[in-house]
mmCIF file of C-alpha atoms in Angstrom:
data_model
loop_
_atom_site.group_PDB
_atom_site.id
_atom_site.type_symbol
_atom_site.label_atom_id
_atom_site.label_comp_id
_atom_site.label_asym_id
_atom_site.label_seq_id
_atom_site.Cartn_x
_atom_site.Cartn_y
_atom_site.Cartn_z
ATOM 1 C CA UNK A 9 -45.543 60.020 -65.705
ATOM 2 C CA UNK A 10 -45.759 59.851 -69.372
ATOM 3 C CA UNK A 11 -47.025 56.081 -69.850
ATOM 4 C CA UNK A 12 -50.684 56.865 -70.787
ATOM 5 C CA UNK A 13 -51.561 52.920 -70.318
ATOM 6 C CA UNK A 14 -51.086 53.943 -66.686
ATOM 7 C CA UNK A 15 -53.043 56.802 -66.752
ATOM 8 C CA UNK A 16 -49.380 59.104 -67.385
ATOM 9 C CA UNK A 17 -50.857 62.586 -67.588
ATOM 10 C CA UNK A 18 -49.534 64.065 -70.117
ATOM 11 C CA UNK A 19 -50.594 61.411 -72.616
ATOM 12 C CA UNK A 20 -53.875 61.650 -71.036
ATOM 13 C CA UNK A 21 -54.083 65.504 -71.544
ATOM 14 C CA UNK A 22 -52.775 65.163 -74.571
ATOM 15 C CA UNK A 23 -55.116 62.323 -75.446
ATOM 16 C CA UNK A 24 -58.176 64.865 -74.334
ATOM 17 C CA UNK A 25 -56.592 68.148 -76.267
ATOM 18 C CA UNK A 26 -57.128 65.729 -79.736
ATOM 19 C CA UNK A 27 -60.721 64.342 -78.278
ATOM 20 C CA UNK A 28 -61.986 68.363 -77.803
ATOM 21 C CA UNK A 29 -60.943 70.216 -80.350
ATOM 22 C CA UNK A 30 -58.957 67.952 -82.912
ATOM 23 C CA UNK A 31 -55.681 70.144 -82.297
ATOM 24 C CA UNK A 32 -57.241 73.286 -83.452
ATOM 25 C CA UNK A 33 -56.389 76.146 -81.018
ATOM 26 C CA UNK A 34 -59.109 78.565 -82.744
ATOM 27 C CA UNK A 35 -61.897 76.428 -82.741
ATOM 28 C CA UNK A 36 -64.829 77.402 -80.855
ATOM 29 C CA UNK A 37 -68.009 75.475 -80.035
ATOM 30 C CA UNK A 38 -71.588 76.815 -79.245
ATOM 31 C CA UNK A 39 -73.512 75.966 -76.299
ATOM 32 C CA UNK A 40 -76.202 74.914 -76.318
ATOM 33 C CA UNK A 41 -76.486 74.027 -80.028
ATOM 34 C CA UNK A 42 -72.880 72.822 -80.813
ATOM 35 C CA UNK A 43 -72.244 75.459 -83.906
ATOM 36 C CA UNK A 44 -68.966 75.717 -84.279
ATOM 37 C CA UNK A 45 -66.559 77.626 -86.182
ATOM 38 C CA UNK A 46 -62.636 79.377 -85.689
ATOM 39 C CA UNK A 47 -61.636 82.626 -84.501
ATOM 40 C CA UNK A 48 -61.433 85.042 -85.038
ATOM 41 C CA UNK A 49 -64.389 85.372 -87.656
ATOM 42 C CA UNK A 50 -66.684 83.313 -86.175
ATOM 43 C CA UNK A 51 -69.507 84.464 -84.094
ATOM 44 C CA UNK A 52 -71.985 82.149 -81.659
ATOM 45 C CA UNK A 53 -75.497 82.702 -82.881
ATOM 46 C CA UNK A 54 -78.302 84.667 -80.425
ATOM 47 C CA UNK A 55 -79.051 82.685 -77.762
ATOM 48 C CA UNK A 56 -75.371 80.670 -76.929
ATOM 49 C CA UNK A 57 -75.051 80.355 -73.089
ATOM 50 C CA UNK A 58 -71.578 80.035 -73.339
ATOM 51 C CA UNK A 59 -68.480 79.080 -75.866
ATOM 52 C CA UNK A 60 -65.648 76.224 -75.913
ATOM 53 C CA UNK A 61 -62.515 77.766 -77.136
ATOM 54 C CA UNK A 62 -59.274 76.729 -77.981
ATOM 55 C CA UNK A 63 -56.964 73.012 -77.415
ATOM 56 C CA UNK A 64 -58.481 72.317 -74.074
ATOM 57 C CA UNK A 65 -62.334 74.002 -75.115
ATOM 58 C CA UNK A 66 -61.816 76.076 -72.421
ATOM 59 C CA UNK A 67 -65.407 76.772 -71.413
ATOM 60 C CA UNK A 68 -66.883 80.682 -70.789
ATOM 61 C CA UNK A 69 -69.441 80.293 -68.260
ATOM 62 C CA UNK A 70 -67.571 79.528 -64.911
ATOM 63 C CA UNK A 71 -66.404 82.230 -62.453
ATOM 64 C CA UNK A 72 -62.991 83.424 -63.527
ATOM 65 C CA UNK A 73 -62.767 82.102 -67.054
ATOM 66 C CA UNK A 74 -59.957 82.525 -69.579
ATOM 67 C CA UNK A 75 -59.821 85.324 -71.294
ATOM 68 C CA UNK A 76 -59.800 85.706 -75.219
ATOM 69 C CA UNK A 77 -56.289 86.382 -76.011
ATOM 70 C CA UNK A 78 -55.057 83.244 -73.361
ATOM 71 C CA UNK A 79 -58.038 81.192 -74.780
ATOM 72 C CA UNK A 80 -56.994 81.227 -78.400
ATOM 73 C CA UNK A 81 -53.199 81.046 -77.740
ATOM 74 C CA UNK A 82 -51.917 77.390 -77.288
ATOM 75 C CA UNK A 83 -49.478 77.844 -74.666
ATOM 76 C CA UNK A 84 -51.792 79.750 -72.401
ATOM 77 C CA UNK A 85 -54.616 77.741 -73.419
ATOM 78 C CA UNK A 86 -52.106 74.983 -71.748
ATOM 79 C CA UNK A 87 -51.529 76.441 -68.657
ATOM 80 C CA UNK A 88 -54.761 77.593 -68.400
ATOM 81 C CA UNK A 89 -55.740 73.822 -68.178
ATOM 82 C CA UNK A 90 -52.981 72.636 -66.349
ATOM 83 C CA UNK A 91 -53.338 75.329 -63.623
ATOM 84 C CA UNK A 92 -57.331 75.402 -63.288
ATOM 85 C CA UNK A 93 -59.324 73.102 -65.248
ATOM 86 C CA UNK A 94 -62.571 74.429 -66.764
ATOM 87 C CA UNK A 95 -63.477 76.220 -62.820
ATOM 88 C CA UNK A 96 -61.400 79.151 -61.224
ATOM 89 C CA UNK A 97 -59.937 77.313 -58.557
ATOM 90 C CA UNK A 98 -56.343 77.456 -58.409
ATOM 91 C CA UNK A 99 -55.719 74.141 -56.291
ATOM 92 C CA UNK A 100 -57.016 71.850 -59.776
ATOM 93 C CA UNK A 101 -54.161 69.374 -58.501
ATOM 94 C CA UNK A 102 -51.937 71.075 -61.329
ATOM 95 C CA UNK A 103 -53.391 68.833 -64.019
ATOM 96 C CA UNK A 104 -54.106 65.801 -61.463
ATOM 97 C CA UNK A 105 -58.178 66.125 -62.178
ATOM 98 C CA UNK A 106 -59.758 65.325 -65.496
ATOM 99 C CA UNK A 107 -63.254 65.351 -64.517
ATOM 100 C CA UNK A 108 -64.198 68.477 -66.397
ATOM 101 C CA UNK A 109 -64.171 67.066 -69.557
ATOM 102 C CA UNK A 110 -66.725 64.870 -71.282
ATOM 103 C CA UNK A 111 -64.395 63.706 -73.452
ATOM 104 C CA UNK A 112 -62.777 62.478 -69.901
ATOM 105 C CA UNK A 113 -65.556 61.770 -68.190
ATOM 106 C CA UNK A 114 -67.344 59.970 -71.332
ATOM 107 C CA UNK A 115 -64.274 57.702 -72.446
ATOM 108 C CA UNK A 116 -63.857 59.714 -75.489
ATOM 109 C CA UNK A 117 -60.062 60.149 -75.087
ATOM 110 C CA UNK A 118 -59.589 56.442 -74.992
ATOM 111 C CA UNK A 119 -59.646 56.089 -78.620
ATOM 112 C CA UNK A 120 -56.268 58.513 -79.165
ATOM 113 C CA UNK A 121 -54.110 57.437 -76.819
ATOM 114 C CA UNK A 122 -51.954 54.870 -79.088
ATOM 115 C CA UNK A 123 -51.105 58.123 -81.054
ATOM 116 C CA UNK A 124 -50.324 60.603 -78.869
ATOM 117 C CA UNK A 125 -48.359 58.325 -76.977
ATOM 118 C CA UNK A 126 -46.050 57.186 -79.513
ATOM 119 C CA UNK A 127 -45.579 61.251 -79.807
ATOM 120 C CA UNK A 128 -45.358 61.587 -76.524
ATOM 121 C CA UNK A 129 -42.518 58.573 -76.106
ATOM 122 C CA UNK A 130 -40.323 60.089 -79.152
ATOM 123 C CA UNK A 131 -39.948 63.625 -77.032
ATOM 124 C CA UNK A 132 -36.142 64.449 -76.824
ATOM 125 C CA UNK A 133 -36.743 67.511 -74.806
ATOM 126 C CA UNK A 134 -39.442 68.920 -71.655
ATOM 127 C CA UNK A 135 -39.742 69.354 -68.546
ATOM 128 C CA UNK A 136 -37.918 67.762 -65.631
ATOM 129 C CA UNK A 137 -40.127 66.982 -63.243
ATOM 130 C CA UNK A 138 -40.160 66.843 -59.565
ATOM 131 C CA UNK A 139 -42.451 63.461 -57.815
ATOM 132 C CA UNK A 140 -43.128 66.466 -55.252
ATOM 133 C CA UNK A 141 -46.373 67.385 -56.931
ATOM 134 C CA UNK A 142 -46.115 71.174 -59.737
ATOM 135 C CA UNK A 143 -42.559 71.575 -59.493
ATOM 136 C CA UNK A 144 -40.199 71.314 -62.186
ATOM 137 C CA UNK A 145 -35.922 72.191 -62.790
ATOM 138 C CA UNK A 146 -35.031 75.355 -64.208
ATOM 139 C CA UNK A 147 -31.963 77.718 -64.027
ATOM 140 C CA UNK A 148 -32.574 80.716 -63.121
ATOM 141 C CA UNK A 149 -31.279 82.301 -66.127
ATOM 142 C CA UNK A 150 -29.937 80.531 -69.188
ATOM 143 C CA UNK A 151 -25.661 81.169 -68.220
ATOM 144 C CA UNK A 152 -22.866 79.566 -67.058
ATOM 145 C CA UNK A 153 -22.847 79.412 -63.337
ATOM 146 C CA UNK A 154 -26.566 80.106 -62.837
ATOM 147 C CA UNK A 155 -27.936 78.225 -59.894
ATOM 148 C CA UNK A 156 -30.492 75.449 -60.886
ATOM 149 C CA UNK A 157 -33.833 76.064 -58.599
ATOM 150 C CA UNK A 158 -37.589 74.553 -58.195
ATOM 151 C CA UNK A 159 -39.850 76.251 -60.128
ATOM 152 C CA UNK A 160 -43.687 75.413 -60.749
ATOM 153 C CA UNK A 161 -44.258 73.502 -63.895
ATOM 154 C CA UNK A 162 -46.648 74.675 -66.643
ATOM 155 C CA UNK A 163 -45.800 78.503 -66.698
ATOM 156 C CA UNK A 164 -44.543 78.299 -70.130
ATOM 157 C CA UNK A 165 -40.866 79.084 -69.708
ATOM 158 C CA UNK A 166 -38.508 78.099 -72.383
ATOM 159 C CA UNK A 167 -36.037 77.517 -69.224
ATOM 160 C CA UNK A 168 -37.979 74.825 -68.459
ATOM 161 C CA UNK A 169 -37.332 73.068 -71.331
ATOM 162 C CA UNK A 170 -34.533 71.023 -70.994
ATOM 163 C CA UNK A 171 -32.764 68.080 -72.948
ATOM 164 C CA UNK A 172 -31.314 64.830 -72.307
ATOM 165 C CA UNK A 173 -28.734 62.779 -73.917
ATOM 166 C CA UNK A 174 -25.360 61.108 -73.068
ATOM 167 C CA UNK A 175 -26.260 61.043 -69.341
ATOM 168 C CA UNK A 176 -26.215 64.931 -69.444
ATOM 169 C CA UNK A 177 -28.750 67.503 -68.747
ATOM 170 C CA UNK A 178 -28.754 70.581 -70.822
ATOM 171 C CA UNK A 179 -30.465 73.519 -71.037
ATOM 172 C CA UNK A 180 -29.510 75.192 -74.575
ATOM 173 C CA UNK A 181 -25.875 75.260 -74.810
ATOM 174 C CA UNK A 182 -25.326 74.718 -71.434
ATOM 175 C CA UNK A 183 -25.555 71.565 -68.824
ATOM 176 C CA UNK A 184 -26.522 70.729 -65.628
ATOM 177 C CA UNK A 185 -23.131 70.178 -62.806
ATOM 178 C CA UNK A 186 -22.519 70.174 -59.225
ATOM 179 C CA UNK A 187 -20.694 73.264 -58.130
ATOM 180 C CA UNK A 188 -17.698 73.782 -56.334
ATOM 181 C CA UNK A 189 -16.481 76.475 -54.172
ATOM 182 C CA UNK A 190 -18.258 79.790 -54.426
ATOM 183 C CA UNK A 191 -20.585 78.070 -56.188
ATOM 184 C CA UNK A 192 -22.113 74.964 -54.203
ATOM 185 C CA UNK A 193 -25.219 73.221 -55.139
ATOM 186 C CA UNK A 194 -26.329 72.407 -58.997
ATOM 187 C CA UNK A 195 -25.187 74.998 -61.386
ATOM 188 C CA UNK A 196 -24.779 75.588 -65.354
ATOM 189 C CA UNK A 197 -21.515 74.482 -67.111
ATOM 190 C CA UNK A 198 -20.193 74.581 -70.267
ATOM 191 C CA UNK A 199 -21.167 71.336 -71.367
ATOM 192 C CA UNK A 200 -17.964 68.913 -71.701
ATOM 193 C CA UNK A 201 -16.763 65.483 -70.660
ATOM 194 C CA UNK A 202 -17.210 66.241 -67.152
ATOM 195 C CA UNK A 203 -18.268 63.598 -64.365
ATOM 196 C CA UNK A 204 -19.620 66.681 -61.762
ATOM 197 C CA UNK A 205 -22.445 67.009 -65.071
ATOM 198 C CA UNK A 206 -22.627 63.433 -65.515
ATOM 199 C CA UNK A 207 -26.130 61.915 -64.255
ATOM 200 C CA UNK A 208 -27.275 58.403 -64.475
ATOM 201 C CA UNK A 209 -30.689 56.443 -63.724
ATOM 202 C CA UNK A 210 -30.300 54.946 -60.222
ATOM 203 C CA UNK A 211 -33.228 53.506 -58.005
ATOM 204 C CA UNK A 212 -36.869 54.518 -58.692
ATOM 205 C CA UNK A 213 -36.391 57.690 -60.832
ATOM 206 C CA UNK A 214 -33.437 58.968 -59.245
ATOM 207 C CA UNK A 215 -30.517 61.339 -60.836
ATOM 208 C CA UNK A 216 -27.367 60.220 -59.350
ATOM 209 C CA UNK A 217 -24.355 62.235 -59.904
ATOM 210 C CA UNK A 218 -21.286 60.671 -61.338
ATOM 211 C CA UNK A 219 -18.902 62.621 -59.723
ATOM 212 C CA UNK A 220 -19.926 62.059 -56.178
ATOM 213 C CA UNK A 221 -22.391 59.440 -56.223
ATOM 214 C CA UNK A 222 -25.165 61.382 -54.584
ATOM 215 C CA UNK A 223 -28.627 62.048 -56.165
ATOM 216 C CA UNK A 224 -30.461 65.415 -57.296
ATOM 217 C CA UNK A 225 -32.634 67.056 -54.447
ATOM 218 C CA UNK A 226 -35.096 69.430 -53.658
ATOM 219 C CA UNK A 227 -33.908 69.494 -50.110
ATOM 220 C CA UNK A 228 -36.670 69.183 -47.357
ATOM 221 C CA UNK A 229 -39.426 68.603 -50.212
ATOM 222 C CA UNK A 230 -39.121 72.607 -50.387
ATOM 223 C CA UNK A 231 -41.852 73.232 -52.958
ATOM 224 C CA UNK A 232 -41.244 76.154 -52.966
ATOM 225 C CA UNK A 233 -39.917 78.428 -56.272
ATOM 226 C CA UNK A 234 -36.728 80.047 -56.505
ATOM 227 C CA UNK A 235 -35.155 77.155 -53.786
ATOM 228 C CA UNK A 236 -32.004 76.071 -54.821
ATOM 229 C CA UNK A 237 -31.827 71.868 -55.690
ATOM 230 C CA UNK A 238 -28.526 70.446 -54.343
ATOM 231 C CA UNK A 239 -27.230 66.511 -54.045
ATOM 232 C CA UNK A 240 -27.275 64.617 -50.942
ATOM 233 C CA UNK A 241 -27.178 60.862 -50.240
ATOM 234 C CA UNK A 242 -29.221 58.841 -52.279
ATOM 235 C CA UNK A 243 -31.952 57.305 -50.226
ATOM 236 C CA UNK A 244 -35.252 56.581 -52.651
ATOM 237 C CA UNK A 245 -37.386 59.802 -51.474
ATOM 238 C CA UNK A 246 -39.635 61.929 -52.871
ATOM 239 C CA UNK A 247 -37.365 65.090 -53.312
ATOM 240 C CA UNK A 248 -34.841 63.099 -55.095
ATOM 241 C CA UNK A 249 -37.716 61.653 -57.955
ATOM 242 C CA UNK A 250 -37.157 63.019 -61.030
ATOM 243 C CA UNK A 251 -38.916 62.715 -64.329
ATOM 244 C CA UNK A 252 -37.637 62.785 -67.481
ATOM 245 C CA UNK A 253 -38.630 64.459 -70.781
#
C-alpha cells in the first residue's frame, strides 16, 4: 500500500500533492489564466471561472465543492481529496481514483515519487489499515480497556494514528491486547512485556497474536464503523489484512 513503484497510494497522492501545489496549502491558481497567488490576500482577477486551492488544488467549479476554511486547511484539504476527488460524489473509491488530476492524468507526478517515497518509507507512525477497502483501527477512546473498532480512514482523527515498534501496537501511551474476561475482543493495555499485546508479521499482511496464535479481524468483512475487531484463526483473508504505518 505504500510502495509507490507499485502504484502504493499514498506515495502516489503524495507524489500529486508536490506536482499541484509544491506543498503549499494556501496557494491558489486562476482559471483560466493560471495567476496565482496565497491566501488569504490574494484575489483571482475579473473574469476567473473558477480557483485551485490548497495541497490537492481543490478545484471551485464542480457541484458540492470544498469550502474555504476546509480548502485552505491541510488536513481537510486531505480528506477532502481522499473522500471525493475534485467532483461531489462520495463513492471516489476513498482515494482509489486519480483521474482528476492533470498532474495524474499528464504523468506529472512521476517525476517526485523517489522523494516522497523515501518520506513515505521512514514513517514510524499512521494509520493501520484494513485490505477491506476505507477502513482503518482505532480505539474508541484513547484509555486502558477501550475496545479497538473499524473506523473509516481519512477523517482526521489523532486515534487513528497509531505506532509500531517491538512487535507492539500503540496508540499514545497505550497498546493494542487481546482481552480477557469482561473484556473479550482487542482492547487497550498498559503497554508492557505482554504476549496477549504481542503481534508479529505472519502470511500476506497478517497480525498474528503471540499469545494465542490467531490473527487480527474485522469479523465478517463488517465495514462497518464502531464494529468491534477480534482474533480468530488465521486463514489468509481479507478481514485479517492489515497495513502498516
Amino acid at each position: 500500500a505504500d510502495n509507490g513503484y507499485y502504484s502504493g497510494d499514498l506515495v502516489t497522492a503524495a507524489a500529486i500533492c508536490v506536482a499541484e501545489s509544491a506543498g503549499n496549502p494556501n496557494l491558489i491558481v486562476c482559471d483560466p489564466g493560471l495567476q496565482s497567488g496565497n491566501y488569504p490576500g490574494f484575489t483571482c482577477p475579473g473574469g476567473t471561472t473558477s480557483e485551485d486551492r490548497g495541497l490537492w488544488q481543490l478545484n471551485t467549479a464542480v457541484e458540492d465543492p470544498a469550502s474555504t476554511s476546509c480548502a485552505f486547511n491541510p488536513v481537510c484539504n486531505a480528506d477532502f481529496a481522499y473522500y471525493s476527488g475534485e467532483s461531489s460524489d462520495p463513492a471516489s473509491l476513498r482515494g482509489l481514483d486519480f483521474s482528476p488530476w492533470a498532474s495524474y492524468d499528464q504523468g506529472i507526478y512521476s517525476q517526485f515519487i523517489d522523494p516522497v517515497q523515501a518520506v513515505v518509507t521512514t514513517l514510524g507512525t499512521g494509520t493501520v489499515t484494513s485490505a477491506l477497502l476505507g477502513e482503518c483501527l482505532v480505539p474508541v477512546k484513547p484509555a486502558v480497556n477501550a475496545n479497538v473498532v473499524i473506523a473509516n480512514c481519512g477523517i482526521g482523527s489523532a486515534l487513528q494514528q497509531w505506532s509500531v515498534s517491538g512487535g507492539k501496537l500503540r496508540s499514545g501511551s497505550v497498546c493494542a491486547a487481546i482481552g480477557s474476561g469482561r473484556t473479550p475482543g482487542v482492547v487497550l493495555r498498559p503497554c508492557a512485556s505482554n504476549p496477549r499485546q504481542s503481534w508479529l508479521a505472519y502470511g500476506r499482511d497478517e497480525l498474528r497474536n503471540v499469545a494465542d496464535g490467531k490473527c487480527l479481524t474485522d469479523p465478517n468483512g463488517s465495514l462497518t464503523a464502531g464494529t468491534k475487531v477480534v482474533v480468530t484463526a488465521c486463514a489468509d483473508i481479507k478481514d485479517q489484512t492489515w497495513w502498516l504505518p
